[in-house]
mmCIF file of C-alpha atoms and ligand atoms in Angstrom:
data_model
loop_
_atom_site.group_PDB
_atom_site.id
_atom_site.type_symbol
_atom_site.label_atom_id
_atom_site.label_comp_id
_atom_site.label_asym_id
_atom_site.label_seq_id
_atom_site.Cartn_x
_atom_site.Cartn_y
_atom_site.Cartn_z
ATOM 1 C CA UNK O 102 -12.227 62.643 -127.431
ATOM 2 C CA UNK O 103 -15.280 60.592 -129.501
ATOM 3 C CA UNK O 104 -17.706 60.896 -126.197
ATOM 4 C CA UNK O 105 -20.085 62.046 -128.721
ATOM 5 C CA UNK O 106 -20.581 59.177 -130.300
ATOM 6 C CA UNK O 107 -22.239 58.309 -127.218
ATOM 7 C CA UNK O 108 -24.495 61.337 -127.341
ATOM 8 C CA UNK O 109 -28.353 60.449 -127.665
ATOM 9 C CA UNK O 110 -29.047 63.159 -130.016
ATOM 10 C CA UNK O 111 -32.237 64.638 -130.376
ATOM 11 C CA UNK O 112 -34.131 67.479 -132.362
ATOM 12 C CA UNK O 113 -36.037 68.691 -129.702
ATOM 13 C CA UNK O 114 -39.704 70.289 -129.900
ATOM 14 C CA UNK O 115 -40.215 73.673 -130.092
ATOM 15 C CA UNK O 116 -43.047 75.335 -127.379
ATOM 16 C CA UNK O 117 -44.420 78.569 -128.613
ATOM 17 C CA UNK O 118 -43.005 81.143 -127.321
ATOM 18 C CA UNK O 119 -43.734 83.102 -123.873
ATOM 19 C CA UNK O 120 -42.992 86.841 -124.246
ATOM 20 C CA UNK O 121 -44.071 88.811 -121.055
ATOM 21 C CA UNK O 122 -44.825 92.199 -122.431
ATOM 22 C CA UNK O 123 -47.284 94.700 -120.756
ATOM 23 C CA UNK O 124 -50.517 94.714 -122.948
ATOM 24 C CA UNK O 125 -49.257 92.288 -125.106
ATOM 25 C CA UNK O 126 -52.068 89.447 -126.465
ATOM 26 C CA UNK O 127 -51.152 86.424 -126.377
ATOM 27 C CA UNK O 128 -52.888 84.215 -128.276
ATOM 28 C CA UNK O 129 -50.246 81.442 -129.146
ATOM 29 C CA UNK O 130 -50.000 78.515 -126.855
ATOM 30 C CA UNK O 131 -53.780 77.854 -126.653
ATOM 31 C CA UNK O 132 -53.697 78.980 -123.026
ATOM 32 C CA UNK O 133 -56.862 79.816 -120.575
ATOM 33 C CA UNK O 134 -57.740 83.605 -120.983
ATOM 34 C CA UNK O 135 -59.603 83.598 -117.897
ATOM 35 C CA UNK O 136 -57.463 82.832 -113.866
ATOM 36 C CA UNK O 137 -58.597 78.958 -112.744
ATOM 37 C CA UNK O 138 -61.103 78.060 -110.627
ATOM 38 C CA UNK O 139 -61.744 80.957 -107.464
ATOM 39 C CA UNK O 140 -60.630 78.362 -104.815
ATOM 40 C CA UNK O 141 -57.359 77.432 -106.048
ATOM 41 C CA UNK O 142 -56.396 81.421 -105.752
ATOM 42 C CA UNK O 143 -57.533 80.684 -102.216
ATOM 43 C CA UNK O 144 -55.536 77.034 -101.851
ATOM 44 C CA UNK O 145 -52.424 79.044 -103.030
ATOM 45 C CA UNK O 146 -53.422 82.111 -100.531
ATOM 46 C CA UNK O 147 -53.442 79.653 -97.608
ATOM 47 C CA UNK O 148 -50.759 77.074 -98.414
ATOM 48 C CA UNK O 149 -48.960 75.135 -95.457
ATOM 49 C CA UNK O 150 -45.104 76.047 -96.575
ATOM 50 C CA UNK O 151 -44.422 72.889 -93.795
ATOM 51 C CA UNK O 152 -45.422 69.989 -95.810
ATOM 52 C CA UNK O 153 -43.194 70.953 -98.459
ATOM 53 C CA UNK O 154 -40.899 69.346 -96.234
ATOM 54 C CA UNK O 155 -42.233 65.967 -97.162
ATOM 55 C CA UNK O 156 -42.110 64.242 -100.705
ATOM 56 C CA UNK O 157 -45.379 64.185 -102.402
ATOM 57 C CA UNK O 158 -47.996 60.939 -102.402
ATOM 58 C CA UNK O 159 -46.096 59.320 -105.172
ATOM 59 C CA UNK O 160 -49.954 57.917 -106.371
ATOM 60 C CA UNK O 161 -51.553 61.270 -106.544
ATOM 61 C CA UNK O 162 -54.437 59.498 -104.622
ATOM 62 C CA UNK O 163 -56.805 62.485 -103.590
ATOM 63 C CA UNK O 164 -56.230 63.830 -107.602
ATOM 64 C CA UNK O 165 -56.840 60.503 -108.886
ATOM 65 C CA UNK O 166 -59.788 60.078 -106.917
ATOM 66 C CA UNK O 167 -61.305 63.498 -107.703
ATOM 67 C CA UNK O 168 -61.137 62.529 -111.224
ATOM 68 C CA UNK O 169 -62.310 59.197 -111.403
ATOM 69 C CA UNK O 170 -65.366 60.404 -109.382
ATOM 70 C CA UNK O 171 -66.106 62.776 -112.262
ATOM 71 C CA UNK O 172 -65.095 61.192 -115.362
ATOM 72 C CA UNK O 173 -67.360 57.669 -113.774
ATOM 73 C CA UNK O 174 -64.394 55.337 -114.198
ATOM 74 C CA UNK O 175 -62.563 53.443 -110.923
ATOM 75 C CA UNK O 176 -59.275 55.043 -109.376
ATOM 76 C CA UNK O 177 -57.830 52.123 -111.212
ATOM 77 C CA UNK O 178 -58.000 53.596 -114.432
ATOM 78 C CA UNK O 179 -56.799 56.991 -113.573
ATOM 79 C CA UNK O 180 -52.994 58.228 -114.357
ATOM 80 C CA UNK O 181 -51.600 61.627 -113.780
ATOM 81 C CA UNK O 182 -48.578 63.237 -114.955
ATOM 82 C CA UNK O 183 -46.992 66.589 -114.698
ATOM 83 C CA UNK O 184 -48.851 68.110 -117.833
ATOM 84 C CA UNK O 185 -50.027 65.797 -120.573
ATOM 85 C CA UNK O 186 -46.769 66.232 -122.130
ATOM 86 C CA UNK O 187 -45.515 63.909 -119.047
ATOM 87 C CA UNK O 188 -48.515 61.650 -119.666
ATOM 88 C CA UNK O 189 -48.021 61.223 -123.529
ATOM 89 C CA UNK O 190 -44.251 60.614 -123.166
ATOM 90 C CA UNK O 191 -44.924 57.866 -120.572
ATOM 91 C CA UNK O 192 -47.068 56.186 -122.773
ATOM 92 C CA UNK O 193 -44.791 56.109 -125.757
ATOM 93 C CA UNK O 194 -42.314 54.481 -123.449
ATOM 94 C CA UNK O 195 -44.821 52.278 -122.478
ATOM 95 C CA UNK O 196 -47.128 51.518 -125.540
ATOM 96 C CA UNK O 197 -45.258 52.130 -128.272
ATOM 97 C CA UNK O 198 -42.455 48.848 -128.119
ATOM 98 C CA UNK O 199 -42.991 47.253 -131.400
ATOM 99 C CA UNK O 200 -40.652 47.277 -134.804
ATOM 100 C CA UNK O 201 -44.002 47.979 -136.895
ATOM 101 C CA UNK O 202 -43.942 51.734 -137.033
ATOM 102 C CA UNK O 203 -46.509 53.660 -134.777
ATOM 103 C CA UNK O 204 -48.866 56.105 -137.332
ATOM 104 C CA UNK O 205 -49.975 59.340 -136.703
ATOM 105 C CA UNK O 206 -51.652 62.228 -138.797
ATOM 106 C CA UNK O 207 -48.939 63.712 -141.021
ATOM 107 C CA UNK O 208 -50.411 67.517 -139.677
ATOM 108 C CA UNK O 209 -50.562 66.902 -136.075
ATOM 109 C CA UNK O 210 -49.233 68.115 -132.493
ATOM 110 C CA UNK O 211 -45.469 68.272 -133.213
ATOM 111 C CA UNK O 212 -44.491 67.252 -130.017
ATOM 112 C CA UNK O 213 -45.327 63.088 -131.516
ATOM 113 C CA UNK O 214 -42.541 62.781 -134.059
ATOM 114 C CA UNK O 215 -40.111 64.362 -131.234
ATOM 115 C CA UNK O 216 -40.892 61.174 -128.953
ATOM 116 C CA UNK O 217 -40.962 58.693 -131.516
ATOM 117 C CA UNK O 218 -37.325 60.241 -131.959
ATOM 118 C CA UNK O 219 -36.231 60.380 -129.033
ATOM 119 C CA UNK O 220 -37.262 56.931 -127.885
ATOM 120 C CA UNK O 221 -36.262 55.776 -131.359
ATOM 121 C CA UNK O 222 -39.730 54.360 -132.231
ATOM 122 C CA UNK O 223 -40.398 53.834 -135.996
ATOM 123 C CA UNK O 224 -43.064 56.100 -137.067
ATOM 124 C CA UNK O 225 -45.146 56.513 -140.345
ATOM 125 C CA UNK O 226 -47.216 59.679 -140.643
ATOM 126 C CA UNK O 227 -51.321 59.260 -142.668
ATOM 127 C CA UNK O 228 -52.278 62.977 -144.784
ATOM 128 C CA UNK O 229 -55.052 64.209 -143.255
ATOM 129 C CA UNK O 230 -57.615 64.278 -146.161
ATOM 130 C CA UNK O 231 -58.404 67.667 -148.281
ATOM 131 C CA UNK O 232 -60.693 68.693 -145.452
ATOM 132 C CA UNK O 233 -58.049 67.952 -143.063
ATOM 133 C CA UNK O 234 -60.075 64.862 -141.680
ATOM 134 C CA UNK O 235 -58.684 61.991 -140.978
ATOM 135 C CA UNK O 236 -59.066 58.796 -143.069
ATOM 136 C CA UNK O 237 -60.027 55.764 -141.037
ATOM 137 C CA UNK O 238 -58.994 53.494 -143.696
ATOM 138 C CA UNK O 239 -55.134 54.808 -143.492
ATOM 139 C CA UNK O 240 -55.114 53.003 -139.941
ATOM 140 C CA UNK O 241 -55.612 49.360 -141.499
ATOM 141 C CA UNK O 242 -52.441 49.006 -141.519
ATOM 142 C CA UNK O 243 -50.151 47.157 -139.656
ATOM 143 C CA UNK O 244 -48.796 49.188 -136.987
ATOM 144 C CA UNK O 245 -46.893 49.482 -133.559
ATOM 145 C CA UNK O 246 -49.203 51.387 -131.723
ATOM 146 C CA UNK O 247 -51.244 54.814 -133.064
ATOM 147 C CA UNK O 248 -51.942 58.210 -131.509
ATOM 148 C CA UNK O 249 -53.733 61.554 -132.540
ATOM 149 C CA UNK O 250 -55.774 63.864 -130.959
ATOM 150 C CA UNK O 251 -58.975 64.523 -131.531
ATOM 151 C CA UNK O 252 -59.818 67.627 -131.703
ATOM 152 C CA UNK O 253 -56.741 67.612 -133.691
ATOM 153 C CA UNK O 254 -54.570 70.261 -133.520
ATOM 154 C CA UNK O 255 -53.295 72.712 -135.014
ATOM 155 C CA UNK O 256 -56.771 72.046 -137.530
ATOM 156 C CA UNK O 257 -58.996 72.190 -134.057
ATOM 157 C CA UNK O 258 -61.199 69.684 -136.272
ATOM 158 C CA UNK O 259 -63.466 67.317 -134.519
ATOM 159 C CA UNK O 260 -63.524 63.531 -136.059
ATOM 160 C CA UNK O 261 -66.877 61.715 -135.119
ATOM 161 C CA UNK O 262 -66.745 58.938 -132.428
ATOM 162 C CA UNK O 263 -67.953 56.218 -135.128
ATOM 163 C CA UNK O 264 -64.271 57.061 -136.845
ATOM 164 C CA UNK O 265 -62.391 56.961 -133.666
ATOM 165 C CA UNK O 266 -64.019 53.463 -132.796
ATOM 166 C CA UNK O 267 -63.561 52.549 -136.395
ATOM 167 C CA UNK O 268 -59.998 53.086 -135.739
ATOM 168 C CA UNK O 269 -59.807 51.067 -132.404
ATOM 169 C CA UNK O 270 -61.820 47.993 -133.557
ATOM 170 C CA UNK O 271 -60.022 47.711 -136.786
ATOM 171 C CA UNK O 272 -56.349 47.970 -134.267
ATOM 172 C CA UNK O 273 -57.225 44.862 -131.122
ATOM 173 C CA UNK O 274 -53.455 43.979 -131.023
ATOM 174 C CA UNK O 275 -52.356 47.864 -130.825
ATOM 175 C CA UNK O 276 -53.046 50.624 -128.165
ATOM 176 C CA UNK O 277 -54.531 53.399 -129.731
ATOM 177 C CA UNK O 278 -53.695 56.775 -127.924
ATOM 178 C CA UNK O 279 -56.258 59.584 -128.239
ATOM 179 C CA UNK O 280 -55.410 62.855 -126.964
ATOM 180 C CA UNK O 281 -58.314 64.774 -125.976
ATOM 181 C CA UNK O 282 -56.181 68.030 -124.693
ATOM 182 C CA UNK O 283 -58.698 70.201 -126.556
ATOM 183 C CA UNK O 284 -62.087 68.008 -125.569
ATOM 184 C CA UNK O 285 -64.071 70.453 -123.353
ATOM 185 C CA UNK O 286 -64.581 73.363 -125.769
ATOM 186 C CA UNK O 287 -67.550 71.789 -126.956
ATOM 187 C CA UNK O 288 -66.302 68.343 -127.965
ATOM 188 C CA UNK O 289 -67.629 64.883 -126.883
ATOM 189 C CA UNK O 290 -65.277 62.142 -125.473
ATOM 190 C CA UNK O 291 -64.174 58.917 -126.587
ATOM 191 C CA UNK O 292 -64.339 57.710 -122.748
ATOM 192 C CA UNK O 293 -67.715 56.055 -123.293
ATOM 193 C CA UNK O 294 -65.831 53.570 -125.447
ATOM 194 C CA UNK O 295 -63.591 52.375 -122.862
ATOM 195 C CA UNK O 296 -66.267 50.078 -121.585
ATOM 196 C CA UNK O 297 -65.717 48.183 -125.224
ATOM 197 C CA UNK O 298 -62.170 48.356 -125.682
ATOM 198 C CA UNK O 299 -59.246 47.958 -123.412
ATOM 199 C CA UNK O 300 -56.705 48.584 -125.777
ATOM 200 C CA UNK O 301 -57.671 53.117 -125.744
ATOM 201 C CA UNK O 302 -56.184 55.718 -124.113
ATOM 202 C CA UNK O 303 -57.603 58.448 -123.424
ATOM 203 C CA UNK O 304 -55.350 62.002 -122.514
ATOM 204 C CA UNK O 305 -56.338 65.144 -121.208
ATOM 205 C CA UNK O 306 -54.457 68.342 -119.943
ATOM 206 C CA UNK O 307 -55.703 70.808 -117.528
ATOM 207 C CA UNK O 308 -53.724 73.376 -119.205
ATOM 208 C CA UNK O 309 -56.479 74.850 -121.631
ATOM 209 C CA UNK O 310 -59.797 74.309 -120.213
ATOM 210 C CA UNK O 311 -59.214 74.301 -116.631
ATOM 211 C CA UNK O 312 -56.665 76.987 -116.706
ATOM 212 C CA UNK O 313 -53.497 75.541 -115.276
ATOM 213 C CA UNK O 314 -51.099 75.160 -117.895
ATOM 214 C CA UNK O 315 -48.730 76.681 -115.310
ATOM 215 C CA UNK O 316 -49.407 73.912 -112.444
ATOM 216 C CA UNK O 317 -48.664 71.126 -114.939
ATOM 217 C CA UNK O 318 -51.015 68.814 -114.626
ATOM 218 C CA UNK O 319 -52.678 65.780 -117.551
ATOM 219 C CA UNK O 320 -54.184 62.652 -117.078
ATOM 220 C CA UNK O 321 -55.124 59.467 -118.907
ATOM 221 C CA UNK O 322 -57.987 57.022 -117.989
ATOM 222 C CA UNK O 323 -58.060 53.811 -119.743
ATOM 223 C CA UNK O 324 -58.260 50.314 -118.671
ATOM 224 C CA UNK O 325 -57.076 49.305 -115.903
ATOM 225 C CA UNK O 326 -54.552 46.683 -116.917
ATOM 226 C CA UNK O 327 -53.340 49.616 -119.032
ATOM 227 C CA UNK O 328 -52.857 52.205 -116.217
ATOM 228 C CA UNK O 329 -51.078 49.204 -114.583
ATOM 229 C CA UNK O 330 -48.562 49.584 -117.002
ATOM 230 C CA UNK O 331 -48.065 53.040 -117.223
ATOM 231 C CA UNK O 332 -47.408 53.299 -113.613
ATOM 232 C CA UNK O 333 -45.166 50.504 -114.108
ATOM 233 C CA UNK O 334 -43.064 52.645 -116.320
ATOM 234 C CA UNK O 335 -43.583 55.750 -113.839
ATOM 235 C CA UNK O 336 -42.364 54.287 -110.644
ATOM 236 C CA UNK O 337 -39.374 52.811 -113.175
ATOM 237 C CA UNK O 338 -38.648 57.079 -114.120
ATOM 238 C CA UNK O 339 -39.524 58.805 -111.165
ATOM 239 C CA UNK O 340 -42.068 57.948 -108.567
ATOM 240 C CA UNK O 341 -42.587 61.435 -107.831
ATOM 241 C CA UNK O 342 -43.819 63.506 -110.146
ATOM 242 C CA UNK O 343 -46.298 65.387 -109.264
ATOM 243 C CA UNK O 344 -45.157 67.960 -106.631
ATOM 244 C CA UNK O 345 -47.616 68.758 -103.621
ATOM 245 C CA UNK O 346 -49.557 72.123 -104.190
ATOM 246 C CA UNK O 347 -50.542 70.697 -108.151
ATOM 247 C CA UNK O 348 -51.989 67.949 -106.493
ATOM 248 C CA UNK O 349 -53.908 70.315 -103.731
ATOM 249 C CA UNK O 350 -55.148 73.093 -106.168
ATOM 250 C CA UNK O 351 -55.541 69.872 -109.062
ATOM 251 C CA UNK O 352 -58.378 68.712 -107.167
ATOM 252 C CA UNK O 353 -60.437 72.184 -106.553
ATOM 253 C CA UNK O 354 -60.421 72.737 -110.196
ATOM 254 C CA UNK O 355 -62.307 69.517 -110.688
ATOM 255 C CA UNK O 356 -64.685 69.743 -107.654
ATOM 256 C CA UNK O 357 -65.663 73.371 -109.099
ATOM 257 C CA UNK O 358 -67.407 72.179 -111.878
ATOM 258 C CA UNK O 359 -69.870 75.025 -112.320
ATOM 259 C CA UNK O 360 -66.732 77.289 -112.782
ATOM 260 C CA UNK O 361 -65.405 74.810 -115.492
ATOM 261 C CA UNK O 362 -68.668 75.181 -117.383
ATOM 262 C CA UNK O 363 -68.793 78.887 -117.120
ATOM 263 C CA UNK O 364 -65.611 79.232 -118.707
ATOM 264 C CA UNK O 365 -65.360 76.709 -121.650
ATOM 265 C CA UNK O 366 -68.917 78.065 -122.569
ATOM 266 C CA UNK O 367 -67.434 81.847 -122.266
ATOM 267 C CA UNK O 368 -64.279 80.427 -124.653
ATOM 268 C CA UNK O 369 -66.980 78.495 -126.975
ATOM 269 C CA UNK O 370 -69.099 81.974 -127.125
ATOM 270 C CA UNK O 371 -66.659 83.899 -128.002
ATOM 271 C CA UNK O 372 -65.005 81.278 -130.404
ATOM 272 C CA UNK O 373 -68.111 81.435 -132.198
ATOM 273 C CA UNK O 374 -68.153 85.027 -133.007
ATOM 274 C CA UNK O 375 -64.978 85.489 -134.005
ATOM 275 C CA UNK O 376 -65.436 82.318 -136.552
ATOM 276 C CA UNK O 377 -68.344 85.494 -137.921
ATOM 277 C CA UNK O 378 -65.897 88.031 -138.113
ATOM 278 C CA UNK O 379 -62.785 86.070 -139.291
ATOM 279 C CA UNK O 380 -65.187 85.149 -142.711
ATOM 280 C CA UNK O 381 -66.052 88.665 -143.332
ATOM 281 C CA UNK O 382 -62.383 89.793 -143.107
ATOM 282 C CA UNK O 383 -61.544 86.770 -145.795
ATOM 283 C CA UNK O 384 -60.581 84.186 -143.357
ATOM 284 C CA UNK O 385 -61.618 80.257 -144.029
ATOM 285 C CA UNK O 386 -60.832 78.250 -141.613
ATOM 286 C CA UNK O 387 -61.630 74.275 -140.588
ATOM 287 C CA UNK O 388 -64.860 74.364 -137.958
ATOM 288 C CA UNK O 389 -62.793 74.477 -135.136
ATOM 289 C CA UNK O 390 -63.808 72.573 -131.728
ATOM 290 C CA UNK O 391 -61.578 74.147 -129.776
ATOM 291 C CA UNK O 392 -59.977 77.004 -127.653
ATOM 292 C CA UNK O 393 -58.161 77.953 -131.055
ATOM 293 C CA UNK O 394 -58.612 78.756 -134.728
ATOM 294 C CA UNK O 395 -56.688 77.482 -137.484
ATOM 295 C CA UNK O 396 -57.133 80.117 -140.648
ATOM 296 C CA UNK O 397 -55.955 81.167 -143.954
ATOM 297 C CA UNK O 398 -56.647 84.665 -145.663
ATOM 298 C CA UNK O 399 -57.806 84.593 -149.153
ATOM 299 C CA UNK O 400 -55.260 86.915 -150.258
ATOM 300 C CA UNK O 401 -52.613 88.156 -147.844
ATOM 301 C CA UNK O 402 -50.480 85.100 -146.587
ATOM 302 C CA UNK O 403 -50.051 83.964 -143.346
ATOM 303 C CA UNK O 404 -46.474 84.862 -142.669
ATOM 304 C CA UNK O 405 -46.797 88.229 -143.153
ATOM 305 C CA UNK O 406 -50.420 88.830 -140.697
ATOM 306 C CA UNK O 407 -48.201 87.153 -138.305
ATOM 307 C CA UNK O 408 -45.259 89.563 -139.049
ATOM 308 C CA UNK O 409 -47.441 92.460 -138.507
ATOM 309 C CA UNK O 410 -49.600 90.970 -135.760
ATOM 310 C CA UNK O 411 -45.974 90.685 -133.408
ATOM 311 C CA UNK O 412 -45.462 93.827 -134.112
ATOM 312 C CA UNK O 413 -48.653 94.821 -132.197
ATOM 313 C CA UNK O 414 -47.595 92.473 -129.635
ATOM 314 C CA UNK O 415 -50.494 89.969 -130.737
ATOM 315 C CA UNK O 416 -48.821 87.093 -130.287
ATOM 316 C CA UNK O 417 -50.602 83.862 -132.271
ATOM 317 C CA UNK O 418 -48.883 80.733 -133.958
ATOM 318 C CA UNK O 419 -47.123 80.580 -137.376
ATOM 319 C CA UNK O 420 -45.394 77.057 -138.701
ATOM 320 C CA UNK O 421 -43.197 77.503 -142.068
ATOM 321 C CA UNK O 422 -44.039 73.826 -142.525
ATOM 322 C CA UNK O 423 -45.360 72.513 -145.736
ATOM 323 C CA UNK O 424 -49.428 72.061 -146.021
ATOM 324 C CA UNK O 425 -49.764 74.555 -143.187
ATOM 325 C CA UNK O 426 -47.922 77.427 -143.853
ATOM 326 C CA UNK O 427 -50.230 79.787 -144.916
ATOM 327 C CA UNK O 428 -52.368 79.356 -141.682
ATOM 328 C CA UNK O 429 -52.476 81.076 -138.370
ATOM 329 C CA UNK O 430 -53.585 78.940 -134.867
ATOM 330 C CA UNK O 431 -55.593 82.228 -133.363
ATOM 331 C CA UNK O 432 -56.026 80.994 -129.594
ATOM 332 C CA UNK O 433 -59.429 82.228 -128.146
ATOM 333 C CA UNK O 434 -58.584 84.633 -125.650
ATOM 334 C CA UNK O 435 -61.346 86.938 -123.976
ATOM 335 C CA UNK O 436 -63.992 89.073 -125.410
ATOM 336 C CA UNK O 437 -61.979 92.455 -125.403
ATOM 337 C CA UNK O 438 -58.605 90.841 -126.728
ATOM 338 C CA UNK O 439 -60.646 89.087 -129.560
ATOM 339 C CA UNK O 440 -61.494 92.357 -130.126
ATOM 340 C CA UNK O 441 -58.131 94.191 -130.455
ATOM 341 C CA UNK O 442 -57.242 91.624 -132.709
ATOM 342 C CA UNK O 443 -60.109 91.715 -134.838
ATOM 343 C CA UNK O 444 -59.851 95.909 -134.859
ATOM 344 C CA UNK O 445 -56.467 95.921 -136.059
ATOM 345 C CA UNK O 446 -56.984 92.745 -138.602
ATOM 346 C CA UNK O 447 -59.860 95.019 -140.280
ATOM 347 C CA UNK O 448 -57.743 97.868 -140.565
ATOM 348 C CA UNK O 449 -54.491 95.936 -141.805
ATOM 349 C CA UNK O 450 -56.512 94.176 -144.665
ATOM 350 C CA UNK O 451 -58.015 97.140 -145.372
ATOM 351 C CA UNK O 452 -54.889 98.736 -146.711
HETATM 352 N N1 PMP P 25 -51.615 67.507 -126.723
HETATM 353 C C1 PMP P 25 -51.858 68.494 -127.589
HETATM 354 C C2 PMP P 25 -52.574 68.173 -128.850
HETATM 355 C C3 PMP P 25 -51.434 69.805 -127.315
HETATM 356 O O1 PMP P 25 -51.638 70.789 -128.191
HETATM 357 C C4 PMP P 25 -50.755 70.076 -126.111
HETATM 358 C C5 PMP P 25 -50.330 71.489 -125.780
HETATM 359 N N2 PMP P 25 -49.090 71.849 -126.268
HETATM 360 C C6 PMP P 25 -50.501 68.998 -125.248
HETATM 361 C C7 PMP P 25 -50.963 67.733 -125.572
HETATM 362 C C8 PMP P 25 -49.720 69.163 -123.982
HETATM 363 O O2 PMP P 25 -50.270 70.014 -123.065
HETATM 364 P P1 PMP P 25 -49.863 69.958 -121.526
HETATM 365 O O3 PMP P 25 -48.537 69.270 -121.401
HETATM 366 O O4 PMP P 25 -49.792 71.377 -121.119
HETATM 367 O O5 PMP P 25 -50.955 69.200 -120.855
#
């Protein structure tokens, strides 16, 4: 009757949510606007059905290769995981195994506390500064491990790489975990430090900028003594992750590369111009980085534009969380939803 006890109870994290309306915008989960690469429509088209028979190459070798070849690092130092969700909950299990508490930013992606939960990993959270930057100095302390990404989200602020290495030189007997999810809308790459430090890991997600968030598909490169581990840990969980036609269509999206470009410079475009418009309907907003915005209206709170955006069916993020909840994460979708949103936002405000 007291099985409970035996329960491992956790608060779980909360996705945004995925309506499927007809017209509807949806500008909440930070997802690709635009389909992924052409040839992956065409991988799918012409799939064998047969080798689904088979289980999966358990190493992900033609994906792992593909990547390494592009990111300049050995297959060595190349993991991949179903989604960088997968990826970052590895490496908590893996990294993250000290009784010094692990420190992240205190506004942050909420999925971090919900690990450190659920694999019962002391945590301490660091406030983000007025600006919502991080402070270096709030790292020199000691610690079990440390993770944030950068661009953070939900600010979509950008924190130099002097900071980040700041961070890692002042951590040599942590691993310091940065999650680059939102990295390719303009943003530059802590990678070039992993030839100084072995101790980083870097994560990125082909779910925004390469427009698979359906496939499931992240990776982390870092050194490889660290991937070692990581695997470790993966072939101790479940060898296969990854199932067959994620790995197939994986490695299109990172052979088309002019494709990539096209569309993180379409997303950065438009992200641009509606940064314009958002100011001259009263917006402010941190200089975002990324596929999303993270803004605040000078007079009508944030709830309520959220309220009356749903009831468009425009569809963006709202967190009644303290420090954050009178801002809206606006994903960049395309030209012509921007648009809609903008049209209605100008005659809303106007009342
Ligand atoms: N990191 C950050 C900062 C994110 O916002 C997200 C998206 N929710 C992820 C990781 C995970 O993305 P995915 O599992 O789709 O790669």
């Amino acid at each position: 009757m007291n099985w409970e006890k035996n329960v491992r109870r956790v608060v779980p994290y909360v996705a945004g949510e995925q309506p499927n309306k007809k017209n509807m915008i949806k500008l909440n989960t930070n997802e690709c606007p635009y389909p992924p690469a052409p040839g992956v429509a065409k991988l799918a088209a012409g799939m064998n059905c047969d080798a689904l028979r088979l289980y999966p190459d358990s190493n992900t070798t033609p994906l792992v290769n593909a990547l390494a070849e592009y990111y300049q690092v050995s297959p060595r130092q190349v993991f991949v995981g179903v989604g960088s969700d997968d990826v970052l909950a590895m490496a908590f299990l893996t990294f993250f195994n000290s009784d010094k508490p692990i420190l992240f930013p205190d506004i942050t992606y909420s999925f971090y506390d919900v690990w450190a939960d659920l694999y019962r990993i002391p945590y301490k959270t660091c406030a983000l500064d007025e600006n919502w930057h991080i402070r270096p100095e709030d790292y020199k302390q000691p610690n079990g491990g440390i993770i944030f990404p950068n661009p953070n989200a939900p600010t979509g602020l950008m924190e130099d790489m002097s900071v980040v290495e700041e961070i890692i030189a002042s951590n040599p007997d942590s691993i310091v975990i940065v999650d680059e999810a939102y990295v390719d809308f303009g943003g530059k790459s802590v990678l070039p430090l992993l030839e100084k430090y072995d101790n980083l890991l870097v994560v990125q997600t082909f779910s925004k900028s390469r427009a698979m968030a359906g496939l499931r598909i992240g990776f982390a490169i870092g050194s490889e003594k660290l991937i070692g581990y990581l695997n470790d840990v993966k072939f101790s969980f479940n060898s296969y992750t990854m199932n067959l036609p994620a790995q197939i269509m994986g490695v299109e999206a990172v052979r088309d590369d002019a494709y990539f470009k096209e569309t993180t410079g379409k997303i950065v475009a438009t992200r641009e111009r509606v940064k314009k418009e958002l100011k001259k309907l009263g917006f402010t907003f941190p200089d975002s980085m990324t596929n999303f915005i993270f803004a605040s209206h000078e007079s009508v709170p944030a709830e309520e534009i959220y309220q009356a955006l749903r009831r468009e069916d425009i569809y963006v993020r709202y967190w009644n969380k303290p420090r954050i909840n009178n801002c809206l994460r606006i994903t960049i979708g395309t030209d012509e939803q921007m648009d809609r949103l903008l049209s209605f936002l100008r005659e809303y405000l106007s009342k």
